[in-house]
XYZ file of C-alpha atoms in Angstrom:
555
model
C -5.892 -11.768 2.415
C -6.769 -9.524 -0.576
C -8.518 -10.848 -3.695
C -5.276 -11.116 -5.673
C -3.534 -13.137 -2.949
C -6.578 -15.382 -2.687
C -6.559 -16.012 -6.448
C -2.916 -17.139 -6.349
C -3.320 -19.534 -3.391
C -3.206 -23.280 -3.930
C -6.294 -25.275 -3.030
C -6.698 -29.031 -2.715
C -8.497 -29.430 -6.034
C -5.740 -27.602 -7.918
C -3.033 -29.748 -6.278
C -4.818 -33.022 -7.078
C -5.366 -31.995 -10.702
C -1.675 -31.052 -11.055
C -0.527 -34.372 -9.601
C -2.841 -36.324 -11.891
C -1.634 -34.446 -14.969
C 1.973 -35.246 -14.033
C 1.301 -38.989 -13.419
C 2.369 -38.424 -9.812
C 0.780 -39.299 -6.479
C 1.329 -38.356 -2.853
C 1.409 -41.051 -0.177
C 1.209 -41.003 3.608
C 1.903 -44.071 5.728
C 0.839 -44.197 9.390
C 2.063 -47.462 11.005
C 0.049 -47.034 14.211
C -3.175 -46.979 12.170
C -1.937 -49.502 9.602
C -3.082 -47.052 6.950
C -1.519 -46.013 3.623
C -3.304 -43.079 1.944
C -2.910 -41.849 -1.634
C -3.778 -38.693 -3.555
C -3.147 -38.054 -7.240
C -2.630 -40.268 -10.319
C -3.073 -43.573 -8.511
C -4.552 -45.489 -11.471
C -1.646 -44.714 -13.851
C 0.792 -45.913 -11.211
C -0.934 -49.232 -10.555
C -2.276 -48.011 -7.199
C -5.945 -47.814 -8.224
C -6.996 -50.918 -6.198
C -5.385 -49.380 -3.099
C -6.691 -45.801 -3.313
C -7.656 -43.780 -1.462
C -6.387 -45.843 1.473
C -5.322 -49.373 2.293
C -3.565 -51.492 4.891
C 0.141 -52.283 4.870
C -0.585 -55.925 3.982
C -2.703 -54.874 0.992
C 0.045 -52.538 -0.192
C 2.677 -55.300 -0.072
C 0.344 -57.774 -1.778
C -0.127 -55.542 -4.860
C 3.638 -55.298 -5.409
C 5.097 -57.847 -7.843
C 6.404 -60.862 -5.885
C 10.101 -60.098 -6.405
C 9.631 -56.548 -5.057
C 7.590 -57.317 -1.932
C 10.643 -57.026 0.302
C 11.094 -53.507 -1.036
C 7.456 -52.660 -0.336
C 7.902 -53.862 3.236
C 11.009 -51.657 3.490
C 8.793 -48.610 2.873
C 6.470 -49.743 5.682
C 9.182 -50.392 8.267
C 9.263 -47.508 10.824
C 12.442 -45.423 10.813
C 13.852 -42.506 12.772
C 12.599 -39.014 11.995
C 14.425 -37.546 9.009
C 15.270 -40.927 7.468
C 14.804 -40.683 3.705
C 12.809 -43.178 1.636
C 14.151 -43.949 -1.862
C 12.883 -47.198 -3.370
C 12.416 -48.446 -6.922
C 9.229 -50.551 -6.865
C 6.923 -52.186 -9.418
C 3.240 -52.785 -8.735
C 1.153 -55.345 -10.636
C 0.120 -54.282 -14.160
C 2.169 -51.074 -13.912
C 5.594 -49.743 -14.835
C 8.433 -49.405 -12.341
C 7.969 -46.408 -10.050
C 10.290 -44.443 -7.791
C 9.034 -43.921 -4.221
C 10.638 -41.013 -2.410
C 9.805 -39.500 0.934
C 10.850 -38.965 4.529
C 9.890 -40.180 8.014
C 8.227 -37.479 10.117
C 7.178 -36.736 13.726
C 9.632 -38.957 15.573
C 9.057 -41.715 13.073
C 5.287 -41.882 13.636
C 4.516 -41.557 9.954
C 6.150 -41.255 6.541
C 5.096 -39.182 3.534
C 6.356 -38.658 0.035
C 5.770 -38.819 -3.690
C 5.570 -41.705 -6.157
C 6.033 -41.344 -9.911
C 7.009 -43.409 -12.925
C 10.739 -44.103 -13.049
C 11.017 -42.365 -16.414
C 9.879 -39.136 -14.727
C 13.040 -39.245 -12.617
C 15.359 -40.663 -15.253
C 16.864 -37.330 -16.305
C 18.191 -36.716 -12.812
C 19.278 -40.313 -12.205
C 21.493 -40.701 -15.257
C 24.999 -39.463 -15.761
C 24.697 -36.958 -18.589
C 28.034 -37.873 -20.188
C 27.737 -41.680 -20.302
C 24.012 -42.374 -19.894
C 24.832 -44.753 -17.033
C 23.307 -44.474 -13.562
C 24.758 -41.732 -11.396
C 26.353 -42.461 -8.009
C 23.273 -41.761 -5.885
C 21.010 -43.923 -8.042
C 23.558 -46.733 -8.144
C 23.637 -46.815 -4.352
C 19.828 -46.971 -4.284
C 19.775 -49.801 -6.859
C 22.451 -51.709 -4.996
C 20.453 -51.340 -1.772
C 17.394 -52.761 -3.544
C 19.351 -55.719 -4.890
C 20.811 -56.504 -1.472
C 17.371 -56.894 0.071
C 17.219 -60.287 -1.665
C 19.137 -63.187 -0.076
C 22.180 -64.490 -1.912
C 25.819 -63.693 -2.592
C 26.625 -60.511 -4.523
C 29.741 -58.885 -5.881
C 30.200 -55.140 -6.226
C 32.974 -54.274 -8.684
C 34.429 -50.855 -9.494
C 36.991 -49.815 -12.102
C 39.057 -46.638 -12.198
C 40.413 -45.485 -15.564
C 44.190 -45.145 -15.296
C 45.887 -41.902 -16.325
C 42.704 -39.962 -17.099
C 44.487 -36.815 -15.956
C 47.152 -37.503 -18.568
C 44.442 -37.741 -21.228
C 42.932 -34.467 -20.042
C 46.306 -32.779 -20.244
C 47.142 -34.148 -23.685
C 43.757 -34.054 -25.431
C 41.763 -31.496 -23.451
C 38.657 -32.144 -21.353
C 36.223 -32.321 -24.269
C 38.147 -35.078 -26.056
C 38.797 -36.925 -22.813
C 35.040 -36.806 -22.207
C 34.583 -38.603 -25.545
C 36.757 -41.409 -24.172
C 34.634 -41.652 -21.013
C 31.425 -41.641 -23.045
C 32.718 -44.485 -25.215
C 33.756 -46.488 -22.152
C 30.298 -45.963 -20.644
C 28.640 -47.324 -23.785
C 30.880 -50.375 -23.750
C 30.150 -51.065 -20.112
C 26.407 -50.763 -20.671
C 26.583 -53.206 -23.578
C 28.664 -55.744 -21.651
C 26.178 -56.265 -18.791
C 22.443 -56.672 -18.398
C 20.297 -53.934 -16.880
C 20.237 -55.900 -13.620
C 23.925 -55.057 -13.150
C 22.967 -51.370 -12.688
C 26.082 -50.130 -14.524
C 26.999 -46.684 -13.188
C 29.538 -43.894 -13.362
C 30.268 -43.248 -9.706
C 33.145 -40.779 -10.074
C 34.918 -38.690 -12.679
C 36.818 -41.703 -14.023
C 35.217 -44.538 -12.042
C 32.570 -47.084 -13.051
C 30.745 -49.695 -10.960
C 28.379 -52.664 -11.262
C 26.695 -55.081 -8.843
C 25.889 -58.685 -9.752
C 24.943 -61.971 -8.130
C 28.239 -63.646 -7.349
C 29.224 -66.312 -9.843
C 26.723 -65.191 -12.478
C 29.621 -64.016 -14.654
C 33.298 -63.345 -14.094
C 32.439 -59.726 -13.351
C 35.932 -58.253 -12.999
C 37.210 -60.002 -16.120
C 34.223 -58.964 -18.215
C 34.451 -55.407 -16.946
C 38.143 -55.241 -17.870
C 37.485 -56.775 -21.268
C 34.786 -54.184 -21.960
C 36.811 -51.141 -20.906
C 40.302 -51.998 -22.116
C 39.526 -52.239 -25.837
C 41.503 -49.644 -27.865
C 39.668 -46.692 -29.365
C 40.536 -43.738 -31.573
C 39.754 -40.160 -30.536
C 40.743 -36.977 -32.367
C 43.308 -38.837 -34.439
C 44.976 -40.508 -31.447
C 44.889 -44.234 -30.693
C 43.936 -44.626 -27.030
C 44.632 -47.843 -25.125
C 42.693 -47.555 -21.843
C 43.692 -49.540 -18.787
C 41.711 -49.806 -15.569
C 42.435 -50.600 -11.932
C 39.738 -52.826 -10.446
C 38.453 -53.339 -6.930
C 35.847 -55.853 -5.761
C 33.939 -56.660 -2.609
C 31.770 -59.727 -1.891
C 28.659 -59.411 0.262
C 25.738 -61.494 1.518
C 22.308 -60.081 0.674
C 19.226 -60.251 2.862
C 17.951 -58.514 6.000
C 21.441 -58.145 7.479
C 23.113 -56.865 4.314
C 25.566 -53.969 4.829
C 24.651 -50.467 3.741
C 25.180 -50.002 -0.019
C 27.027 -46.698 0.403
C 29.420 -48.384 2.848
C 30.039 -51.185 0.328
C 30.867 -48.661 -2.368
C 33.347 -47.033 0.024
C 34.959 -50.408 0.620
C 35.264 -51.233 -3.062
C 36.809 -47.817 -3.717
C 39.410 -48.595 -1.050
C 40.186 -51.763 -3.000
C 40.504 -49.732 -6.217
C 43.018 -47.400 -4.551
C 45.002 -50.419 -3.385
C 44.946 -51.841 -6.922
C 46.211 -48.528 -8.330
C 49.130 -48.518 -5.914
C 50.362 -51.732 -7.548
C 50.605 -50.015 -10.946
C 48.416 -49.696 -14.001
C 45.899 -52.461 -14.603
C 45.950 -53.770 -11.036
C 43.148 -55.629 -9.269
C 42.402 -56.005 -5.552
C 39.676 -57.393 -3.310
C 38.499 -55.582 -0.199
C 39.861 -56.829 3.109
C 40.098 -55.455 6.641
C 43.788 -54.710 6.133
C 42.808 -51.968 3.696
C 41.045 -50.102 6.492
C 44.273 -49.724 8.447
C 46.003 -48.608 5.224
C 43.273 -46.000 4.785
C 43.700 -44.748 8.348
C 47.445 -44.514 7.743
C 46.708 -42.433 4.657
C 44.507 -40.081 6.680
C 47.307 -39.671 9.185
C 49.768 -38.995 6.361
C 47.450 -36.327 4.924
C 47.322 -34.572 8.280
C 51.099 -34.801 8.664
C 51.634 -33.436 5.140
C 49.528 -30.341 5.817
C 51.547 -29.672 8.950
C 54.829 -30.366 7.145
C 54.545 -27.077 5.252
C 54.071 -25.172 8.513
C 56.895 -26.976 10.318
C 59.394 -26.574 7.468
C 59.801 -30.314 6.866
C 59.626 -29.969 3.047
C 63.003 -29.071 1.575
C 64.805 -29.150 -1.789
C 67.403 -31.790 -2.591
C 69.750 -30.923 -5.428
C 70.886 -33.175 -8.295
C 73.947 -31.941 -10.220
C 73.684 -31.050 -13.924
C 77.095 -31.393 -15.590
C 78.607 -29.805 -18.687
C 79.460 -32.882 -20.760
C 82.222 -31.090 -22.658
C 84.169 -29.699 -19.690
C 82.972 -31.962 -16.870
C 82.159 -28.923 -14.717
C 79.028 -28.654 -12.608
C 76.790 -26.243 -14.517
C 73.827 -26.262 -12.148
C 71.386 -28.310 -10.092
C 67.802 -29.480 -10.321
C 65.826 -28.935 -7.109
C 63.634 -31.892 -6.138
C 61.196 -31.877 -3.203
C 61.909 -34.126 -0.215
C 60.000 -34.524 3.051
C 61.834 -35.092 6.332
C 59.114 -36.663 8.468
C 59.817 -36.391 12.231
C 59.048 -40.105 12.798
C 59.299 -41.805 9.412
C 62.477 -40.084 8.289
C 62.887 -39.212 4.630
C 59.584 -39.936 2.845
C 60.067 -41.009 -0.816
C 58.609 -38.462 -3.269
C 56.314 -41.035 -4.895
C 54.591 -41.422 -1.508
C 53.737 -37.762 -0.974
C 53.760 -35.883 -4.301
C 50.605 -37.619 -5.542
C 48.982 -37.009 -2.164
C 49.952 -33.331 -2.283
C 48.371 -33.098 -5.725
C 45.114 -34.667 -4.488
C 45.061 -32.279 -1.531
C 45.525 -29.224 -3.759
C 48.943 -28.378 -2.292
C 51.045 -28.419 -5.470
C 50.971 -24.658 -6.036
C 52.045 -24.098 -2.436
C 54.776 -26.704 -2.881
C 55.965 -25.076 -6.111
C 56.291 -21.644 -4.509
C 58.099 -23.147 -1.510
C 60.599 -24.984 -3.730
C 61.231 -21.934 -5.917
C 61.803 -19.649 -2.932
C 64.123 -21.983 -1.019
C 66.102 -23.000 -4.120
C 66.619 -19.418 -5.216
C 67.902 -18.440 -1.764
C 70.256 -21.425 -1.697
C 71.591 -20.682 -5.181
C 72.223 -17.059 -4.228
C 74.300 -18.231 -1.247
C 76.346 -20.611 -3.416
C 77.043 -17.945 -6.016
C 78.281 -15.610 -3.294
C 80.525 -18.234 -1.654
C 81.835 -19.834 -4.868
C 82.585 -17.186 -7.473
C 84.594 -19.781 -9.422
C 81.433 -21.775 -10.147
C 80.657 -19.482 -13.094
C 77.077 -19.114 -14.317
C 75.614 -21.673 -11.944
C 71.841 -22.195 -12.338
C 69.104 -24.056 -10.483
C 66.101 -25.721 -12.171
C 62.720 -25.901 -10.430
C 59.768 -27.891 -11.765
C 56.405 -26.221 -12.275
C 53.693 -28.748 -11.371
C 50.893 -29.569 -13.797
C 48.673 -26.521 -14.166
C 50.971 -24.239 -12.141
C 51.819 -22.230 -15.254
C 48.222 -20.978 -15.169
C 48.313 -20.047 -11.468
C 47.353 -16.427 -10.813
C 50.317 -14.542 -9.389
C 53.001 -16.915 -10.731
C 54.821 -14.247 -12.758
C 54.705 -11.799 -9.843
C 56.066 -14.465 -7.450
C 58.950 -15.290 -9.811
C 59.863 -11.615 -10.219
C 59.710 -11.083 -6.448
C 61.888 -14.127 -5.641
C 64.541 -13.106 -8.192
C 64.553 -9.530 -6.901
C 64.766 -10.567 -3.231
C 67.644 -13.005 -3.812
C 69.512 -10.853 -6.329
C 69.987 -13.784 -8.723
C 71.490 -13.023 -12.143
C 69.140 -13.148 -15.099
C 68.485 -16.769 -16.152
C 69.992 -18.359 -13.013
C 66.544 -19.534 -11.900
C 65.349 -22.030 -14.525
C 61.693 -23.122 -14.563
C 60.875 -26.526 -16.049
C 57.504 -26.955 -17.785
C 55.960 -30.150 -19.199
C 54.715 -30.512 -22.761
C 51.169 -31.257 -21.632
C 51.019 -27.933 -19.786
C 51.729 -25.870 -22.862
C 49.684 -27.984 -25.286
C 46.362 -27.243 -23.594
C 46.440 -23.628 -24.751
C 49.625 -22.776 -26.624
C 48.690 -19.134 -27.198
C 48.125 -18.481 -23.504
C 51.192 -20.574 -22.576
C 53.369 -18.537 -24.961
C 52.214 -15.314 -23.309
C 52.892 -16.569 -19.771
C 56.283 -18.011 -20.730
C 57.296 -14.683 -22.251
C 56.285 -12.893 -19.042
C 58.316 -15.370 -16.968
C 61.341 -14.806 -19.163
C 60.903 -11.027 -18.954
C 60.787 -11.440 -15.149
C 64.310 -12.907 -15.272
C 63.774 -16.693 -15.365
C 65.106 -19.075 -17.974
C 62.812 -21.817 -19.290
C 63.208 -25.551 -19.928
C 60.831 -27.952 -21.677
C 60.863 -31.114 -19.568
C 60.590 -34.749 -20.772
C 60.705 -33.725 -24.420
C 59.558 -36.439 -26.825
C 57.050 -38.167 -24.536
C 53.981 -36.040 -25.261
C 51.927 -34.816 -28.195
C 53.774 -31.603 -29.023
C 54.094 -30.002 -32.426
C 57.461 -28.707 -33.589
C 55.735 -25.615 -34.957
C 54.783 -24.674 -31.385
C 58.288 -25.329 -30.105
C 59.783 -22.933 -32.649
C 57.755 -19.988 -31.357
C 57.781 -20.667 -27.610
C 60.505 -18.849 -25.614
C 62.367 -21.870 -24.248
C 66.144 -21.901 -23.913
C 66.540 -25.552 -22.833
C 65.209 -28.984 -23.866
C 65.381 -31.935 -21.449
C 65.471 -35.405 -22.984
C 63.396 -37.982 -21.100
C 65.553 -40.394 -19.098
C 64.057 -43.503 -20.754
C 65.660 -42.685 -24.115
C 69.005 -41.940 -22.475
C 69.035 -45.083 -20.331
C 68.425 -47.312 -23.366
C 70.429 -45.475 -26.042
C 73.395 -47.874 -25.760
C 71.181 -50.946 -26.299
C 68.282 -49.634 -28.390
C 68.972 -48.134 -31.806
C 65.621 -46.333 -31.816
C 66.386 -44.573 -28.522
C 69.829 -43.556 -29.791
C 68.293 -42.015 -32.910
C 65.711 -40.103 -30.837
C 68.440 -38.685 -28.582
C 70.537 -37.567 -31.548
C 67.492 -36.047 -33.252
C 66.539 -34.044 -30.165
C 70.118 -32.812 -29.743
C 70.255 -31.719 -33.406
C 66.841 -30.074 -33.091
C 68.007 -28.170 -30.028
C 71.104 -26.914 -31.784
C 69.097 -25.862 -34.855
C 66.759 -23.847 -32.594
C 69.645 -22.451 -30.507
C 68.464 -24.379 -27.423
C 70.659 -26.046 -24.835
C 69.925 -29.764 -24.326
C 70.030 -31.620 -20.992
C 69.964 -35.428 -21.017
C 68.432 -37.036 -17.915
C 69.229 -40.614 -16.877
C 73.041 -40.524 -17.273
C 73.870 -43.636 -15.247
C 77.483 -44.237 -16.240
C 80.510 -43.024 -18.211
C 79.463 -44.965 -21.317
C 76.217 -43.043 -21.628
C 78.049 -39.776 -20.919
C 80.484 -40.543 -23.765
C 77.661 -41.374 -26.200
C 75.930 -38.100 -25.321
C 79.143 -36.132 -25.763
C 79.666 -37.768 -29.181
C 76.124 -36.666 -30.075
C 77.153 -33.091 -29.041
C 74.659 -32.917 -26.175
C 75.370 -30.005 -23.846
C 74.537 -31.310 -20.355
C 74.026 -34.577 -18.506
C 72.154 -35.381 -15.286
C 71.678 -38.677 -13.486
C 72.767 -41.123 -10.805
C 76.055 -41.650 -12.657
C 77.080 -38.262 -11.309
C 75.075 -38.120 -8.086
C 71.681 -38.788 -6.605
C 69.697 -35.772 -5.323
C 71.626 -34.369 -2.350
C 70.632 -32.175 0.607
C 71.903 -28.619 0.380
C 75.018 -29.277 2.458
C 75.899 -32.395 0.481
C 75.321 -30.591 -2.821
C 77.722 -27.816 -1.775
C 80.360 -30.399 -0.829
C 79.917 -32.000 -4.277
C 80.280 -28.574 -5.931
C 83.432 -27.815 -3.902
C 85.055 -31.141 -4.795
C 84.169 -30.700 -8.470
C 85.695 -27.228 -8.502
C 88.836 -28.544 -6.786
C 89.199 -31.558 -9.117
C 88.296 -29.638 -12.255
C 85.346 -31.925 -13.161
C 82.491 -33.857 -11.649
C 83.106 -37.564 -10.980
C 81.213 -40.069 -13.177
C 80.665 -43.771 -12.523
C 82.361 -46.088 -14.969
C 79.287 -48.300 -15.072
C 75.950 -48.746 -13.336
C 75.920 -50.612 -10.056
């Protein structure tokens, strides 16, 4: 070793001085020798009476009485590689974090101990100031060393994705930060309030101390105002009860269980609540099986478009169809879309699904146009999923599909949601223009349900507005809905946009829409979504009869 290398080498004195300056100590525990050894800032950490070495009994005795079980947990031999992570307070000292690992086939353990505040930056969620997931699990494990009944409760904020879409991530983060502050204020520090997921919070409490789920809901569901919008949060809550003590379950496993309960609560609708039970495990296994089947469904060609007619209200002729994804499962039959679309989104398959639907629908439309020249300018609408408008290669895929199928310009209509264009209207306007130049027509879906500005609508290249079905369904009984429908129709005409009303359930609604001078109607009053063969039969019959049939009234 040359002189320079020797000057840069660590020596024992340097290491000890560095540890002391950082209020940190090293520890080594050898069970076979009943010896705990320390090096570093032992006095500042309340370990002065034990340094430089002590027995296991002496170590446990210096811990505050309520933490002695935790001290004994450090001493208990474990398998090699098992990590040590304990929050422990010694007499006349602040709370310290003990971290380390078991070595040499579990013959000894070694690690570092430092004041909790030295670790606090890495243990706190930066957005909310609450404990992070890893620290929450460690705190829950500490709590469960003490005998007694405990309750672990988790809450998932409903529709956070909707907030992100409408307000943007930065403003949605303000909502999460406010909810974190409220949760922290509602419970004592012993509850170890934590943010354990993007939109999920958790606490652990002795059972019966407070009505934990009710207090958690009360804290998080208070309205708040962000960026000029009044936000009314709702949460889905899961809970699991557990017995503390030597046989307590693993804290990470408990958190998994309570998150299963949260998912079950969410399936019941916004604001649901559920307790963990063994039945949820079988539901979870079924979900895993469904995920596997869904991945294979794309390969096996089980995903296909169903087509719902869109009718010209003035002439009664079928003007086009909307393509809607359906899954023909080999064992379960036709799987409802609300059972697999959300799952596809979670699995990151929506872009793949969108391209599949666009390709198959365009091919089917091209066949219909060739076989039924009397159908006129028949079109087919395909939904772009949330975020798909920003997918690299979308414009190229649309141009390719139109070129390969030979569809007339505008026959393939792409439906986009308000939230998609409101995130970045300048970028959205550019992409929409490119899609239109590629030969697609464009529809703004569910108009009136989002946060759009009419100034944006006037300069975006849409040719169609779709009125949300809720307003149509209630326009014959709700004066407000009727006024909204008429306003949207008038707005569309003023901007030279065609207007499609969804939710046409019967002839009465069709007549009201025609009186309002709406262009097109779509809904179960005409037909439910049909497989390709059934849709072609419907088109043939409509062409033969001169108009599409409409139910006189809802069933």
